[in-house]
Each structure stands twice: as C-alpha cells, then as structure tokens.
C-alpha cells in the first residue's frame, strides 16, 4: 500500500504526549491496579517508564497478563484500536493495565510514565483498507471518521465509570 494512506490520515492529528505519575501510597489500594485494563483509541502508542514496582502489563491472546518493563532508553510500542479497523482485524490492539505494587513496596513506589498517543485527524476516514480484505472476505467495520470513533470510545468509558 502507498504510505500516503497513513500520512494523509495524520496530517492534522490530535496526538498527545502525557507524563503520568502514579503516586506512592501508605494505604492499601481499593483495586489491584493503578490503571484498569483498556486498549488505546488511536493508531499507535509509544511509552517509556521508570522501573518502580507495580507497572505496565499486557494481555496475551492466551488471556495471561505479562509484565512490560522498558529498560532505560527503551520504549514499549502498542498499536491502538484504529489498526484493527484499517487491517480488518489482521492486527489487534493489545489490552493493557498498570498494576499496583506489592504491599511491601507501596510507600516507595512512585511511578512515572511518558506516553505518546498518536491519533489520526478527527475527520480521517477509518475503514478497512481494500488491501487488507482477503478475497471472499467482507469488511468487519463500517466506515467512520476518527472523531466519531474517539467520541464513541470516550463516551463508553464515561458511561462505564458511572454505572453501579
């Protein structure tokens, strides 16, 4: 496929760079995670973090969770929810979470992550690319704009957070 397909979808992108701090705690956490299981909305996420205990985990297709521990100078790269759409499910976004530190490390476990969320233009057309639809196969997703996709994902997280 011509590279312009992806370049054109990211010319006026709404990407974001975030510094995330997970503070240490003197008390037990209400949940075993600092950041619940989720997938990222966009096309690509790039992350680096310090080596504090309690960190990033990714969910394998087997259902098992594995630690993701970038060493100094290394990055973790994760594809987001747009890649399964563009690839018609050839590439899937990986669920991930941030786990809480063990009780013995809770008071000295401040964690910092630097995360770059690469996201397409709000009006970029998001649909399975013809080259990713095998002969006899149908598109698994209807066309939408990235802005519509983003709003749907964001509103669904708000709805989940207010449910009892």
PDB file of C-alpha atoms in Angstrom:
ATOM      1  CA  UNK A   1       0.000   0.000   0.000  1.00  0.00           C
ATOM      2  CA  UNK A   2       1.218   3.523  -0.604  1.00  0.00           C
ATOM      3  CA  UNK A   3       2.478   5.177   2.597  1.00  0.00           C
ATOM      4  CA  UNK A   4       0.310   8.211   1.839  1.00  0.00           C
ATOM      5  CA  UNK A   5      -2.690   6.265   3.161  1.00  0.00           C
ATOM      6  CA  UNK A   6      -1.372   6.665   6.703  1.00  0.00           C
ATOM      7  CA  UNK A   7       0.326  10.029   6.185  1.00  0.00           C
ATOM      8  CA  UNK A   8      -2.877  11.601   4.869  1.00  0.00           C
ATOM      9  CA  UNK A   9      -4.825  10.364   7.897  1.00  0.00           C
ATOM     10  CA  UNK A  10      -2.361  12.041  10.299  1.00  0.00           C
ATOM     11  CA  UNK A  11      -1.718  15.467   8.750  1.00  0.00           C
ATOM     12  CA  UNK A  12      -3.833  17.335  11.335  1.00  0.00           C
ATOM     13  CA  UNK A  13      -3.674  14.657  14.010  1.00  0.00           C
ATOM     14  CA  UNK A  14      -4.868  15.053  17.575  1.00  0.00           C
ATOM     15  CA  UNK A  15      -1.912  13.211  19.086  1.00  0.00           C
ATOM     16  CA  UNK A  16      -0.989  13.810  22.708  1.00  0.00           C
ATOM     17  CA  UNK A  17       2.090  13.455  24.893  1.00  0.00           C
ATOM     18  CA  UNK A  18       1.371  12.767  28.568  1.00  0.00           C
ATOM     19  CA  UNK A  19       3.507  12.492  31.669  1.00  0.00           C
ATOM     20  CA  UNK A  20       1.664  10.222  34.086  1.00  0.00           C
ATOM     21  CA  UNK A  21       2.517   9.986  37.770  1.00  0.00           C
ATOM     22  CA  UNK A  22       1.228   7.127  39.897  1.00  0.00           C
ATOM     23  CA  UNK A  23       1.958   8.307  43.460  1.00  0.00           C
ATOM     24  CA  UNK A  24       3.134   6.081  46.243  1.00  0.00           C
ATOM     25  CA  UNK A  25       0.565   5.123  48.864  1.00  0.00           C
ATOM     26  CA  UNK A  26       0.634   4.418  52.575  1.00  0.00           C
ATOM     27  CA  UNK A  27      -2.709   2.636  52.497  1.00  0.00           C
ATOM     28  CA  UNK A  28      -3.978  -0.398  50.592  1.00  0.00           C
ATOM     29  CA  UNK A  29      -5.388   0.419  47.184  1.00  0.00           C
ATOM     30  CA  UNK A  30      -9.072  -0.214  46.522  1.00  0.00           C
ATOM     31  CA  UNK A  31      -8.198  -2.252  43.408  1.00  0.00           C
ATOM     32  CA  UNK A  32      -5.160  -4.325  42.391  1.00  0.00           C
ATOM     33  CA  UNK A  33      -4.492  -1.913  39.522  1.00  0.00           C
ATOM     34  CA  UNK A  34      -3.392   1.696  39.229  1.00  0.00           C
ATOM     35  CA  UNK A  35      -4.843   1.851  35.727  1.00  0.00           C
ATOM     36  CA  UNK A  36      -7.596  -0.552  34.677  1.00  0.00           C
ATOM     37  CA  UNK A  37      -7.445  -2.820  31.637  1.00  0.00           C
ATOM     38  CA  UNK A  38      -8.085  -0.966  28.372  1.00  0.00           C
ATOM     39  CA  UNK A  39      -6.949  -0.506  24.785  1.00  0.00           C
ATOM     40  CA  UNK A  40      -5.808   2.801  23.331  1.00  0.00           C
ATOM     41  CA  UNK A  41      -8.104   4.687  20.959  1.00  0.00           C
ATOM     42  CA  UNK A  42      -5.665   5.798  18.274  1.00  0.00           C
ATOM     43  CA  UNK A  43      -3.225   4.275  15.831  1.00  0.00           C
ATOM     44  CA  UNK A  44      -0.029   3.900  17.874  1.00  0.00           C
ATOM     45  CA  UNK A  45       1.188   4.413  21.448  1.00  0.00           C
ATOM     46  CA  UNK A  46       4.842   4.838  22.461  1.00  0.00           C
ATOM     47  CA  UNK A  47       5.733   4.572  26.159  1.00  0.00           C
ATOM     48  CA  UNK A  48       8.726   4.699  28.443  1.00  0.00           C
ATOM     49  CA  UNK A  49       8.649   4.478  32.223  1.00  0.00           C
ATOM     50  CA  UNK A  50      10.846   4.264  35.265  1.00  0.00           C
ATOM     51  CA  UNK A  51      11.405   0.911  36.958  1.00  0.00           C
ATOM     52  CA  UNK A  52       9.179   1.445  40.006  1.00  0.00           C
ATOM     53  CA  UNK A  53       7.425  -1.679  41.222  1.00  0.00           C
ATOM     54  CA  UNK A  54       3.879  -2.054  40.052  1.00  0.00           C
ATOM     55  CA  UNK A  55       3.926  -1.391  36.368  1.00  0.00           C
ATOM     56  CA  UNK A  56       2.598  -1.969  32.904  1.00  0.00           C
ATOM     57  CA  UNK A  57       1.203  -5.348  31.922  1.00  0.00           C
ATOM     58  CA  UNK A  58      -0.087  -6.528  28.535  1.00  0.00           C
ATOM     59  CA  UNK A  59      -2.671  -9.239  27.993  1.00  0.00           C
ATOM     60  CA  UNK A  60      -1.617 -12.059  25.692  1.00  0.00           C
ATOM     61  CA  UNK A  61      -4.122 -13.704  23.367  1.00  0.00           C
ATOM     62  CA  UNK A  62      -3.991 -16.691  25.766  1.00  0.00           C
ATOM     63  CA  UNK A  63      -5.544 -14.427  28.421  1.00  0.00           C
ATOM     64  CA  UNK A  64      -2.402 -14.301  30.586  1.00  0.00           C
ATOM     65  CA  UNK A  65      -1.002 -10.964  31.732  1.00  0.00           C
ATOM     66  CA  UNK A  66       2.744 -10.314  31.290  1.00  0.00           C
ATOM     67  CA  UNK A  67       4.946  -7.531  32.641  1.00  0.00           C
ATOM     68  CA  UNK A  68       6.159  -4.917  30.154  1.00  0.00           C
ATOM     69  CA  UNK A  69       9.279  -3.285  31.576  1.00  0.00           C
ATOM     70  CA  UNK A  70      11.116  -0.978  29.183  1.00  0.00           C
ATOM     71  CA  UNK A  71      14.698  -0.536  30.367  1.00  0.00           C
ATOM     72  CA  UNK A  72      16.334   2.918  30.308  1.00  0.00           C
ATOM     73  CA  UNK A  73      16.486   4.112  26.704  1.00  0.00           C
ATOM     74  CA  UNK A  74      13.883   1.588  25.530  1.00  0.00           C
ATOM     75  CA  UNK A  75      10.268   2.098  24.520  1.00  0.00           C
ATOM     76  CA  UNK A  76       7.169  -0.066  24.511  1.00  0.00           C
ATOM     77  CA  UNK A  77       5.168   0.280  21.282  1.00  0.00           C
ATOM     78  CA  UNK A  78       1.497  -0.649  21.211  1.00  0.00           C
ATOM     79  CA  UNK A  79      -0.971  -0.432  18.362  1.00  0.00           C
ATOM     80  CA  UNK A  80      -4.300   1.183  19.080  1.00  0.00           C
ATOM     81  CA  UNK A  81      -7.907   0.493  18.151  1.00  0.00           C
ATOM     82  CA  UNK A  82      -7.641   2.035  14.680  1.00  0.00           C
ATOM     83  CA  UNK A  83      -5.190  -0.600  13.411  1.00  0.00           C
ATOM     84  CA  UNK A  84      -7.680  -3.489  13.707  1.00  0.00           C
ATOM     85  CA  UNK A  85     -10.125  -1.397  11.672  1.00  0.00           C
ATOM     86  CA  UNK A  86      -7.614  -0.457   8.973  1.00  0.00           C
ATOM     87  CA  UNK A  87      -6.225  -4.023   8.830  1.00  0.00           C
ATOM     88  CA  UNK A  88      -9.666  -5.715   9.042  1.00  0.00           C
ATOM     89  CA  UNK A  89      -8.522  -7.468  12.249  1.00  0.00           C
ATOM     90  CA  UNK A  90      -5.134  -8.662  10.961  1.00  0.00           C
ATOM     91  CA  UNK A  91      -3.522  -6.513  13.680  1.00  0.00           C
ATOM     92  CA  UNK A  92      -5.264  -6.235  17.036  1.00  0.00           C
ATOM     93  CA  UNK A  93      -4.854  -3.685  19.794  1.00  0.00           C
ATOM     94  CA  UNK A  94      -3.469  -5.150  22.983  1.00  0.00           C
ATOM     95  CA  UNK A  95      -5.345  -4.766  26.269  1.00  0.00           C
ATOM     96  CA  UNK A  96      -3.025  -3.430  28.957  1.00  0.00           C
ATOM     97  CA  UNK A  97      -3.149  -2.156  32.530  1.00  0.00           C
ATOM     98  CA  UNK A  98      -0.933  -0.740  35.266  1.00  0.00           C
ATOM     99  CA  UNK A  99      -0.777  -2.993  38.302  1.00  0.00           C
ATOM    100  CA  UNK A 100      -0.386  -1.857  41.883  1.00  0.00           C
ATOM    101  CA  UNK A 101       2.906  -2.517  43.665  1.00  0.00           C
ATOM    102  CA  UNK A 102       3.186  -5.261  46.266  1.00  0.00           C
ATOM    103  CA  UNK A 103       2.243  -4.165  49.794  1.00  0.00           C
ATOM    104  CA  UNK A 104       5.904  -4.221  50.871  1.00  0.00           C
ATOM    105  CA  UNK A 105       6.774  -1.552  48.243  1.00  0.00           C
ATOM    106  CA  UNK A 106       3.634   0.591  48.461  1.00  0.00           C
ATOM    107  CA  UNK A 107       5.226   3.521  50.349  1.00  0.00           C
ATOM    108  CA  UNK A 108       8.167   3.863  47.919  1.00  0.00           C
ATOM    109  CA  UNK A 109       6.549   3.058  44.624  1.00  0.00           C
ATOM    110  CA  UNK A 110       6.003   6.405  42.872  1.00  0.00           C
ATOM    111  CA  UNK A 111       5.911   5.595  39.147  1.00  0.00           C
ATOM    112  CA  UNK A 112       6.370   7.922  36.167  1.00  0.00           C
ATOM    113  CA  UNK A 113       5.487   7.135  32.564  1.00  0.00           C
ATOM    114  CA  UNK A 114       5.898   9.224  29.435  1.00  0.00           C
ATOM    115  CA  UNK A 115       3.309   8.218  26.862  1.00  0.00           C
ATOM    116  CA  UNK A 116       2.798   9.450  23.292  1.00  0.00           C
ATOM    117  CA  UNK A 117      -0.644   8.672  21.872  1.00  0.00           C
ATOM    118  CA  UNK A 118      -0.552   9.006  18.068  1.00  0.00           C
ATOM    119  CA  UNK A 119      -4.064   9.646  16.792  1.00  0.00           C
ATOM    120  CA  UNK A 120      -5.417  10.416  13.309  1.00  0.00           C
ATOM    121  CA  UNK A 121      -7.134  13.607  12.191  1.00  0.00           C
ATOM    122  CA  UNK A 122     -10.650  13.921  13.617  1.00  0.00           C
ATOM    123  CA  UNK A 123     -12.074  13.836  10.075  1.00  0.00           C
ATOM    124  CA  UNK A 124      -9.838  10.990   8.818  1.00  0.00           C
ATOM    125  CA  UNK A 125     -11.833   8.157   7.235  1.00  0.00           C
ATOM    126  CA  UNK A 126     -11.396   4.983   9.256  1.00  0.00           C
ATOM    127  CA  UNK A 127     -12.438   1.802   7.437  1.00  0.00           C
ATOM    128  CA  UNK A 128     -10.808  -1.481   6.429  1.00  0.00           C
ATOM    129  CA  UNK A 129      -8.260  -0.865   3.698  1.00  0.00           C
ATOM    130  CA  UNK A 130      -9.039  -2.738   0.462  1.00  0.00           C
ATOM    131  CA  UNK A 131      -5.581  -4.390   0.509  1.00  0.00           C
ATOM    132  CA  UNK A 132      -6.430  -5.906   3.916  1.00  0.00           C
ATOM    133  CA  UNK A 133      -9.682  -7.529   2.834  1.00  0.00           C
ATOM    134  CA  UNK A 134      -8.904 -11.004   1.524  1.00  0.00           C
ATOM    135  CA  UNK A 135     -10.693 -12.405  -1.494  1.00  0.00           C
ATOM    136  CA  UNK A 136     -14.155 -13.576  -0.412  1.00  0.00           C
ATOM    137  CA  UNK A 137     -13.890 -11.714   2.901  1.00  0.00           C
ATOM    138  CA  UNK A 138     -16.043  -8.745   3.909  1.00  0.00           C
ATOM    139  CA  UNK A 139     -15.132  -5.622   5.822  1.00  0.00           C
ATOM    140  CA  UNK A 140     -15.523  -6.178   9.561  1.00  0.00           C
ATOM    141  CA  UNK A 141     -16.144  -2.489  10.289  1.00  0.00           C
ATOM    142  CA  UNK A 142     -18.324   0.217   8.722  1.00  0.00           C
ATOM    143  CA  UNK A 143     -16.617   3.446   7.646  1.00  0.00           C
ATOM    144  CA  UNK A 144     -16.453   6.219  10.244  1.00  0.00           C
ATOM    145  CA  UNK A 145     -14.388   9.283  10.985  1.00  0.00           C
ATOM    146  CA  UNK A 146     -11.733   9.100  13.677  1.00  0.00           C
ATOM    147  CA  UNK A 147     -13.593  11.845  15.557  1.00  0.00           C
ATOM    148  CA  UNK A 148     -16.723   9.672  15.684  1.00  0.00           C
ATOM    149  CA  UNK A 149     -14.646   6.674  16.812  1.00  0.00           C
ATOM    150  CA  UNK A 150     -12.920   8.741  19.522  1.00  0.00           C
ATOM    151  CA  UNK A 151     -16.214  10.180  20.829  1.00  0.00           C
ATOM    152  CA  UNK A 152     -17.804   6.714  20.952  1.00  0.00           C
ATOM    153  CA  UNK A 153     -14.841   5.264  22.900  1.00  0.00           C
ATOM    154  CA  UNK A 154     -14.643   8.229  25.271  1.00  0.00           C
ATOM    155  CA  UNK A 155     -18.374   8.258  25.981  1.00  0.00           C
ATOM    156  CA  UNK A 156     -18.362   4.490  26.622  1.00  0.00           C
ATOM    157  CA  UNK A 157     -15.649   4.948  29.295  1.00  0.00           C
ATOM    158  CA  UNK A 158     -17.695   7.732  30.916  1.00  0.00           C
ATOM    159  CA  UNK A 159     -20.785   5.529  30.893  1.00  0.00           C
ATOM    160  CA  UNK A 160     -18.888   2.616  32.490  1.00  0.00           C
ATOM    161  CA  UNK A 161     -17.490   4.862  35.220  1.00  0.00           C
ATOM    162  CA  UNK A 162     -20.970   5.973  36.354  1.00  0.00           C
ATOM    163  CA  UNK A 163     -22.574   2.531  36.367  1.00  0.00           C
ATOM    164  CA  UNK A 164     -23.079   0.994  39.833  1.00  0.00           C
TER     165      UNK A 164
END
